[in-house]
Amino acid sequence: MTEAVIETRTEEPERPRSKLLPWKVSEGFVAALPIIILLFIGFIGPMALVLIYSFMPRGSFSIPGSPSLENYVDIVEQDFYISFAWSLFLAFISVVILLIVCYPLAVALRRIKGRRAHLLTLLIVAPLFVAENIRLQGWVLFFDKGGFLDGALKVVTGLETGSLVNNVPAIVFGICYIYLPFMLFPILLGLGNVPREAREAAYDLGGSRWRVFRDIELPLAMPGILIGSLLCFVISLGAFNEAKFLGKGVIVTVAQDIESAFTFGQNWPRGSALSVLMIVLAGSAVWLAMRRVNLDRMLGRR
Amino acid sequence: MNSGNIFRNFSSSRRQFLKQSAALAAAVGVAPAALSAGAGSANAAAGAAYADELWEKTKADLAGMSDIRMDLNLHSWEGYTEEPVLDPFSRQTGANVNPQMLISDPAAVNNLRGGGTSTWDVINLNNSWQRNQLFPEGLITPLDKDKFAPLYDMNVTGFEWPYHWALDESGEHLLGMLQRYGPAGLAVSTDAVDPQTMESGGYMEMIEGAKGQYGILDYENWVIMHTCIASGFIPFREHTADEMAAFEENIFKLFENAKKVSDDQAALARDMITGEIIGTYPGSVYTVSAARLEGETQLVNVVPAEGPEETKTAERPNGQGGIVWIEITSLVNNPNPTPLAEAFLIYCHTPEAAYKVAAKAPGTLNPVVQMGAPEVLSQFSQDELEAVHWGEEGSWLASLVDRCIDFDINPDYDAMHDLYTQAKRARGA
């Protein structure tokens, strides 16, 4: 009986290959098929449409048309660099501020245990359950002339703040406020890669607080820091509501230019060209960052 | 253009301003007939009765129909997307109404061009799109003229049958029904500025005289249109190189001198109330009506008393310095139509629904042309009439409208929009 079973196993024929697919279909590929289809329909397809539209002439509302570079030429000639510069600046400065704010906060959260940690995490996550534009409108009502801060100060001290919105720092504040969780939680995960024993060993060997931070904590937590920074940089590049509500027209971001082109501008091709440039910009930032670091090694996969 | 004289505390009451407006209107030659507009035609009451009868008949007809699509997809400005308007219609017809509010006329037109005719049944846009673009492009379908024309009897003077913007070029096809309308010029707080100074000084009084103290209400096509008038010509024709240069100079000046830029009319109204800004460019009755209903009657719409040279006629020697918009509701050329779409247009003309379209939109009140019918007008409270600048027998609103040219298509819009976006970006340079 045993021999028969062994024989049967050794003679088991190779799994037949699909007639449609000449290569062997792996189980991993089959398992990934739903997400591949979803990504193709929901991501690659629209991206391809946007790319094609960006080469269509002005006034095109459907794909057929003679391709041209006029949209890209217009973008260069019509000072769109101002919007790109502001979007890049806002993304960069916001990431720097978020790093400064979130790192110590994450360290503190790691050290707090039990119910207090859960409560603090809940308090940080709770705003995410409220729509972004409502939260931003709340800050407008807080900071604006005659708003909560101005009114309360006037009643209590007789002093007035006037309007504290309608400026670039207000926009930066809005971006940092909205995207704080997107920096905090990856850093928290990154700090999870720092074993307490490694830190204690470093101290035992005479390392100063700064050296332990520089040589032990920071490198081990870097995957989280990097992921948080990239995430915040890319989504801050598309900042729209923050500039609209808190900036009140003091500057124009690329996202606002794209919205204008698709709506009042009746210029889908230009909106598409601006979108393509934004995607290239965000993609380049990710590519550059990932070139400098080996995420697999950091995560200990090899 | 000295800002010092206009930012003194202007303490005239609303009534005083009303009197002053009427006097100014008379001074610039507004005909008495125009000032009495708002009182509708002699047939207005009959028109309202016809609307009720037609609605009852339509409901009975719908009840007798089987196998009709009971979903009604509505793409419109905010007046038609709210529960006070939609719930009674749904209740009486069994329709499942799916409203989507517009963000701009051009965006909605592009939506239809991009295949939205398969989605939408009813489209509500400002006048001229229907006649100049939607109907010629086959995106909307004409109404039954015999059935709908009698409803025009309800309208205030100036919007009677046959109405130019509701008909196609041949005059044969009825393209839609009018309802909300409003004059557009500037909006100011009379606490901060003398509205008569703005009326006589026009748009440049705000751009130059109120430098750093006004907000731009950033409805892009409207900013462009008013800047054309500020530059001395109407927007609705092709423009010379000199006119484009004048436009460029003024649009850059407009953005450079503005304190705030926002597409949130409520936020700008709040800024006027707190004294953060003295007024908005542009401004309309609808941009200040909600605040006026809350008692902030110091916020008013003003229309420049003098318009471009080409608008000056023997009847109007000072021309027309504002733009009046008129919303027209049409049937989308949906390949799978539903009779509910036509029924909805009829329903909106019943006096109760017409009042709700005017007064129950979120964040704004607008006059409707059906206020010519006493059955509609009588439903408005005095405060609501004050909010929409109605005045004695509609004279205040009529005098504002009389100073306006009709909204139309700007053939140089693309080039002007490019200049507009450049001027806006230049604020951050």
Coordinates of C-alpha atoms in Angstrom, one line a residue, chain B residues 4-419:
Chain B
G4 CA -10.3 108.2 1.9
N5 CA -13.7 109.5 0.9
I6 CA -15.4 106.1 0.5
F7 CA -14.3 104.4 3.7
R8 CA -16.0 106.7 6.1
N9 CA -18.6 105.2 8.2
F10 CA -21.7 105.2 6.0
S11 CA -24.7 105.1 8.2
S12 CA -27.6 105.4 5.8
S13 CA -30.4 103.0 6.5
R14 CA -31.6 100.4 4.0
R15 CA -34.7 102.6 3.3
Q16 CA -32.6 105.6 2.7
F17 CA -30.4 103.6 0.3
L18 CA -33.6 102.3 -1.4
K19 CA -34.8 105.8 -1.9
Q20 CA -31.4 106.9 -3.2
S21 CA -31.3 103.9 -5.6
A22 CA -34.7 104.7 -7.0
A23 CA -33.7 108.4 -7.3
L24 CA -30.5 107.4 -9.1
A25 CA -32.4 105.0 -11.3
A26 CA -34.8 107.8 -12.2
A27 CA -31.9 110.2 -12.7
V28 CA -30.2 107.9 -15.2
G29 CA -33.4 107.5 -17.2
V30 CA -34.9 104.3 -16.2
A31 CA -38.4 104.3 -17.6
P32 CA -41.3 104.2 -15.1
A33 CA -42.5 101.0 -16.8
A34 CA -39.3 99.3 -15.9
L35 CA -39.4 100.5 -12.4
S36 CA -42.8 99.0 -11.9
A37 CA -41.5 95.6 -13.1
G38 CA -42.2 93.0 -10.6
A39 CA -45.8 93.5 -10.8
G40 CA -46.5 90.9 -13.4
S41 CA -48.8 90.9 -16.4
A42 CA -52.6 91.1 -16.2
N43 CA -52.7 87.4 -17.0
A44 CA -50.3 86.5 -14.1
A45 CA -53.0 85.0 -11.9
A46 CA -54.4 83.0 -14.7
G47 CA -50.9 81.7 -15.4
A48 CA -50.6 80.6 -11.8
A49 CA -54.0 78.8 -12.0
Y50 CA -52.9 77.2 -15.2
A51 CA -49.7 75.9 -13.5
D52 CA -51.7 74.3 -10.7
E53 CA -54.2 72.7 -13.2
L54 CA -51.4 71.4 -15.4
W55 CA -49.6 69.9 -12.4
E56 CA -52.8 68.1 -11.3
K57 CA -53.3 66.7 -14.9
T58 CA -49.6 65.7 -15.1
K59 CA -49.8 63.8 -11.8
A60 CA -52.9 62.0 -13.1
D61 CA -51.2 61.2 -16.4
L62 CA -48.2 59.8 -14.6
A63 CA -50.3 57.7 -12.3
G64 CA -51.8 56.1 -15.4
M65 CA -48.4 55.3 -17.0
S66 CA -46.7 52.0 -16.5
D67 CA -43.2 50.9 -17.3
I68 CA -41.7 54.3 -17.0
R69 CA -38.3 55.0 -15.4
M70 CA -38.9 56.3 -11.9
D71 CA -35.4 57.7 -11.4
L72 CA -35.0 61.4 -12.2
N73 CA -31.5 62.6 -12.4
L74 CA -31.2 66.3 -11.9
H75 CA -28.1 68.4 -12.6
S76 CA -28.7 71.9 -11.4
W77 CA -27.8 74.9 -9.3
E78 CA -28.6 74.7 -5.7
G79 CA -32.2 76.0 -5.8
Y80 CA -33.5 72.7 -7.1
T81 CA -31.4 70.2 -5.2
E82 CA -32.9 70.6 -1.7
E83 CA -35.5 68.7 0.3
P84 CA -38.1 71.4 0.5
V85 CA -38.3 71.4 -3.3
L86 CA -37.7 67.8 -4.0
D87 CA -39.6 66.0 -1.3
P88 CA -43.1 67.2 -2.3
F89 CA -42.3 66.2 -5.9
S90 CA -41.1 62.7 -4.9
R91 CA -44.1 62.3 -2.5
Q92 CA -46.7 63.2 -5.2
T93 CA -45.1 61.2 -8.1
G94 CA -43.2 58.4 -6.4
A95 CA -40.1 59.5 -8.2
N96 CA -36.7 58.8 -6.9
V97 CA -34.9 62.1 -7.5
N98 CA -31.1 62.1 -7.7
P99 CA -29.9 65.7 -7.6
Q100 CA -26.3 66.8 -8.3
M101 CA -25.5 70.4 -7.7
L102 CA -23.5 72.3 -10.3
I103 CA -20.1 73.7 -9.6
S104 CA -20.0 75.9 -12.7
D105 CA -21.9 76.3 -16.0
P106 CA -18.9 75.3 -18.2
A107 CA -18.2 72.2 -16.1
A108 CA -21.8 71.1 -16.5
V109 CA -21.8 71.7 -20.2
N110 CA -18.6 69.7 -20.5
N111 CA -20.2 67.0 -18.4
L112 CA -23.0 66.7 -21.0
R113 CA -20.5 66.7 -23.8
G114 CA -18.5 64.0 -22.1
G115 CA -21.4 61.6 -22.2
G116 CA -23.6 63.0 -19.4
T117 CA -26.7 62.9 -21.6
S118 CA -27.0 59.2 -20.7
T119 CA -27.0 60.1 -17.0
W120 CA -29.0 63.4 -16.6
D121 CA -32.6 64.1 -17.3
V122 CA -32.9 67.8 -16.4
I123 CA -30.2 70.4 -16.6
N124 CA -30.4 73.9 -15.1
L125 CA -27.9 76.5 -16.4
N126 CA -27.6 80.2 -16.9
N127 CA -29.2 81.6 -20.1
S128 CA -27.4 81.4 -23.4
W129 CA -25.9 78.0 -23.0
Q130 CA -29.1 76.4 -24.1
R131 CA -29.6 78.6 -27.2
N132 CA -26.0 78.9 -28.3
Q133 CA -24.4 75.5 -27.4
L134 CA -26.6 72.8 -25.9
F135 CA -29.5 72.8 -28.4
P136 CA -27.2 73.2 -31.5
E137 CA -25.1 70.4 -30.2
G138 CA -28.1 68.1 -29.6
L139 CA -27.6 67.9 -25.9
I140 CA -31.0 69.1 -24.9
T141 CA -34.4 68.5 -26.3
P142 CA -37.2 71.1 -26.9
L143 CA -40.3 71.4 -24.7
D144 CA -43.9 71.2 -25.8
K145 CA -44.5 74.8 -26.6
D146 CA -48.3 74.7 -26.4
K147 CA -48.1 73.2 -22.9
F148 CA -45.4 75.4 -21.5
A149 CA -45.9 78.8 -23.1
P150 CA -48.9 79.8 -21.0
L151 CA -46.7 79.4 -17.9
Y152 CA -44.8 82.5 -19.0
D153 CA -47.8 84.6 -18.0
M154 CA -46.7 84.3 -14.4
N155 CA -43.4 86.1 -15.1
V156 CA -42.4 89.6 -14.0
T157 CA -42.1 92.3 -16.6
G158 CA -39.2 91.8 -18.9
F159 CA -39.4 88.0 -18.9
E160 CA -42.7 87.5 -20.8
W161 CA -43.4 85.2 -23.7
P162 CA -41.7 85.0 -26.2
Y163 CA -38.5 85.2 -24.3
H164 CA -35.3 85.4 -26.3
W165 CA -33.1 83.0 -24.3
A166 CA -35.7 80.3 -23.9
L167 CA -36.1 79.9 -27.7
D168 CA -33.8 78.6 -30.3
E169 CA -32.4 80.8 -33.2
S170 CA -35.5 80.1 -35.4
G171 CA -37.9 80.9 -32.6
E172 CA -39.7 77.6 -33.3
H173 CA -38.3 75.5 -30.4
L174 CA -38.8 76.2 -26.7
L175 CA -35.6 75.2 -25.0
G176 CA -36.4 75.6 -21.3
M177 CA -38.2 77.4 -18.5
L178 CA -37.0 80.4 -16.6
Q179 CA -37.0 80.7 -12.9
R180 CA -34.3 82.2 -10.7
Y181 CA -32.6 85.4 -11.9
G182 CA -30.4 88.2 -10.6
P183 CA -28.4 91.2 -11.4
A184 CA -24.6 91.1 -10.9
G185 CA -22.3 94.0 -10.3
L186 CA -20.6 94.5 -6.9
A187 CA -21.6 93.8 -3.3
V188 CA -20.7 96.2 -0.6
S189 CA -21.2 96.8 3.1
T190 CA -22.9 100.2 3.6
D191 CA -21.2 100.3 7.0
A192 CA -17.9 100.7 5.3
V193 CA -18.6 102.4 2.0
D194 CA -21.1 104.6 0.4
P195 CA -22.9 102.4 -2.2
Q196 CA -23.6 105.5 -4.3
T197 CA -19.9 106.1 -4.6
M198 CA -19.5 102.6 -5.9
E199 CA -22.5 103.0 -8.2
S200 CA -21.1 106.2 -9.8
G201 CA -17.5 105.1 -9.7
G202 CA -18.1 101.6 -11.1
Y203 CA -15.8 98.7 -10.9
M204 CA -12.6 100.8 -11.0
E205 CA -13.7 102.5 -7.9
M206 CA -13.4 99.2 -6.1
I207 CA -10.2 98.0 -7.9
E208 CA -8.3 101.2 -7.4
G209 CA -10.2 103.2 -4.8
A210 CA -10.6 100.2 -2.4
K211 CA -7.1 98.8 -3.0
G212 CA -6.3 96.1 -0.5
Q213 CA -9.8 96.2 1.0
Y214 CA -12.0 94.1 -1.2
G215 CA -12.5 90.4 -1.9
I216 CA -12.8 88.7 -5.2
L217 CA -15.8 86.3 -5.4
D218 CA -13.9 83.8 -7.5
Y219 CA -16.4 82.5 -10.0
E220 CA -13.9 82.6 -12.8
N221 CA -16.2 83.3 -15.7
W222 CA -18.0 86.0 -13.8
V223 CA -14.7 87.7 -12.8
I224 CA -13.7 87.7 -16.4
M225 CA -17.0 89.2 -17.6
H226 CA -17.1 92.0 -15.1
T227 CA -13.5 92.8 -15.8
C228 CA -14.4 93.3 -19.5
I229 CA -17.0 95.8 -18.4
A230 CA -14.5 97.4 -16.1
S231 CA -12.2 97.8 -19.1
G232 CA -14.9 99.6 -21.1
F233 CA -16.4 96.9 -23.3
I234 CA -19.0 94.1 -23.1
P235 CA -17.7 90.5 -22.9
F236 CA -20.1 89.0 -25.4
R237 CA -18.4 89.7 -28.7
E238 CA -15.0 89.3 -30.3
H239 CA -12.4 91.7 -28.9
T240 CA -9.7 93.8 -30.5
A241 CA -6.0 93.6 -29.5
D242 CA -6.3 96.9 -27.7
E243 CA -9.3 95.6 -25.7
M244 CA -7.4 92.4 -24.8
A245 CA -4.5 94.6 -23.6
A246 CA -6.9 96.7 -21.5
F247 CA -8.4 93.5 -20.1
E248 CA -4.9 92.1 -19.2
E249 CA -4.0 95.3 -17.4
N250 CA -7.2 95.4 -15.4
I251 CA -7.3 91.7 -14.5
F252 CA -3.7 91.8 -13.1
K253 CA -4.6 95.0 -11.2
L254 CA -7.8 93.4 -9.9
F255 CA -5.9 90.4 -8.4
E256 CA -2.9 92.5 -7.2
N257 CA -5.2 94.9 -5.3
A258 CA -7.5 92.3 -3.8
K259 CA -7.3 91.4 -0.1
K260 CA -8.9 88.0 -0.5
V261 CA -9.9 85.6 -3.2
S262 CA -12.5 83.0 -2.4
D263 CA -15.3 81.1 -4.1
D264 CA -17.2 80.9 -0.8
Q265 CA -19.8 83.7 -1.0
A266 CA -20.9 83.0 2.6
A267 CA -17.3 83.5 3.9
L268 CA -17.0 86.7 1.9
A269 CA -20.3 87.9 3.3
R270 CA -19.0 87.2 6.8
D271 CA -15.8 89.1 6.0
M272 CA -18.0 92.1 5.0
I273 CA -20.0 91.8 8.2
T274 CA -16.8 91.7 10.4
G275 CA -15.3 94.6 8.4
E276 CA -12.4 92.5 7.1
I277 CA -13.4 93.6 3.6
I278 CA -15.6 96.4 2.3
G279 CA -17.1 94.6 -0.6
T280 CA -16.8 91.9 -3.2
Y281 CA -16.0 91.9 -6.9
P282 CA -18.3 90.7 -8.4
G283 CA -21.4 90.6 -6.2
S284 CA -25.0 89.8 -6.8
V285 CA -28.3 89.7 -5.0
Y286 CA -27.7 86.0 -4.2
T287 CA -24.3 86.6 -2.7
V288 CA -25.7 88.8 0.1
S289 CA -29.3 87.7 0.4
A290 CA -28.7 85.0 3.1
A291 CA -26.9 87.5 5.2
R292 CA -29.6 90.1 4.6
L293 CA -32.3 87.6 5.7
E294 CA -30.3 87.3 9.0
G295 CA -30.7 91.0 9.5
E296 CA -27.4 92.1 8.0
T297 CA -29.1 94.5 5.6
Q298 CA -26.1 96.7 5.4
L299 CA -24.9 94.2 2.7
V300 CA -26.2 95.3 -0.7
N301 CA -25.8 94.5 -4.3
V302 CA -24.9 97.6 -6.4
V303 CA -24.7 97.8 -10.2
P304 CA -22.6 100.5 -11.7
A305 CA -24.7 103.4 -13.0
E306 CA -22.7 103.8 -16.1
G307 CA -21.9 101.0 -18.6
P308 CA -19.5 100.7 -21.6
E309 CA -20.1 103.2 -24.5
E310 CA -21.6 100.4 -26.7
T311 CA -24.4 99.8 -24.2
K312 CA -25.5 103.5 -24.3
T313 CA -28.7 104.1 -26.2
A314 CA -31.3 106.9 -26.4
E315 CA -33.4 105.0 -23.8
R316 CA -30.4 104.3 -21.6
P317 CA -27.9 107.2 -22.1
N318 CA -25.7 105.9 -19.3
G319 CA -25.6 102.4 -20.7
Q320 CA -25.6 99.2 -18.7
G321 CA -22.8 98.3 -16.2
G322 CA -24.0 95.0 -14.8
I323 CA -24.9 91.5 -16.1
V324 CA -28.1 89.8 -15.4
W325 CA -28.2 86.0 -15.2
I326 CA -31.3 84.0 -15.8
E327 CA -31.4 80.3 -15.0
I328 CA -33.1 78.1 -17.6
T329 CA -34.1 74.6 -16.9
S330 CA -34.1 72.2 -19.8
L331 CA -34.7 68.5 -20.7
V332 CA -31.5 66.6 -21.4
N333 CA -31.5 64.7 -24.7
N334 CA -31.3 61.4 -22.7
P335 CA -31.5 58.3 -24.9
N336 CA -33.7 56.7 -22.2
P337 CA -36.0 59.6 -21.2
T338 CA -38.5 59.6 -18.4
P339 CA -41.7 61.7 -18.4
L340 CA -40.8 62.7 -14.8
A341 CA -38.4 65.2 -16.3
E342 CA -41.1 67.2 -18.0
A343 CA -43.3 66.8 -14.9
F344 CA -40.6 68.3 -12.7
L345 CA -40.5 71.4 -14.9
I346 CA -44.3 71.8 -14.5
Y347 CA -44.1 71.1 -10.7
C348 CA -41.5 73.9 -10.3
H349 CA -44.1 76.4 -11.7
T350 CA -46.7 75.7 -9.0
P351 CA -46.8 78.7 -6.7
E352 CA -45.7 76.8 -3.7
A353 CA -42.7 75.1 -5.5
A354 CA -41.7 78.4 -7.2
Y355 CA -41.5 80.1 -3.8
K356 CA -39.4 77.2 -2.4
V357 CA -37.0 77.4 -5.3
A358 CA -36.5 81.0 -4.5
A359 CA -36.4 81.0 -0.8
K360 CA -35.3 77.6 0.4
A361 CA -32.0 77.0 -1.3
P362 CA -29.1 76.5 1.1
G363 CA -27.2 79.7 1.8
T364 CA -28.9 82.0 -0.6
L365 CA -32.2 83.5 -1.7
N366 CA -33.0 84.5 -5.2
P367 CA -35.9 86.2 -6.9
V368 CA -37.8 84.0 -9.4
V369 CA -39.5 85.4 -12.5
Q370 CA -42.8 83.8 -11.3
M371 CA -43.0 86.6 -8.6
G372 CA -45.0 88.4 -11.2
A373 CA -47.9 86.2 -10.1
P374 CA -49.6 87.3 -6.8
E375 CA -50.0 83.7 -5.8
V376 CA -46.2 83.3 -5.7
L377 CA -45.3 86.8 -4.4
S378 CA -47.7 86.6 -1.5
Q379 CA -45.8 83.6 0.0
F380 CA -42.7 85.7 0.6
S381 CA -42.3 87.3 4.0
Q382 CA -41.3 90.9 4.2
D383 CA -37.8 89.9 5.3
E384 CA -37.4 87.6 2.4
L385 CA -38.4 90.3 0.0
E386 CA -35.9 92.6 1.7
A387 CA -33.2 89.9 1.3
V388 CA -33.7 89.7 -2.5
H389 CA -33.7 93.6 -2.9
W390 CA -37.4 93.5 -4.0
G391 CA -38.3 97.1 -2.9
E392 CA -41.6 98.8 -3.4
E393 CA -43.5 96.7 -5.9
G394 CA -40.3 95.2 -7.1
S395 CA -38.8 98.5 -8.1
W396 CA -35.4 98.1 -6.4
L397 CA -34.7 94.8 -8.1
A398 CA -36.1 96.1 -11.4
S399 CA -33.8 99.1 -11.3
L400 CA -30.8 96.9 -10.7
V401 CA -31.8 94.5 -13.5
D402 CA -32.4 97.4 -15.8
R403 CA -28.8 98.4 -15.5
C404 CA -27.6 95.0 -16.7
I405 CA -27.0 93.4 -20.0
D406 CA -28.0 89.8 -20.4
F407 CA -25.5 87.0 -19.7
D408 CA -24.2 85.5 -22.9
I409 CA -21.2 83.5 -24.3
N410 CA -17.8 85.3 -24.5
P411 CA -16.1 84.2 -27.7
D412 CA -12.7 85.2 -26.3
Y413 CA -13.2 83.3 -23.1
D414 CA -10.3 80.9 -23.6
A415 CA -7.7 83.7 -24.1
M416 CA -9.1 85.7 -21.3
H417 CA -9.2 82.7 -18.9
D418 CA -5.5 82.2 -19.6
L419 CA -4.8 85.9 -18.6

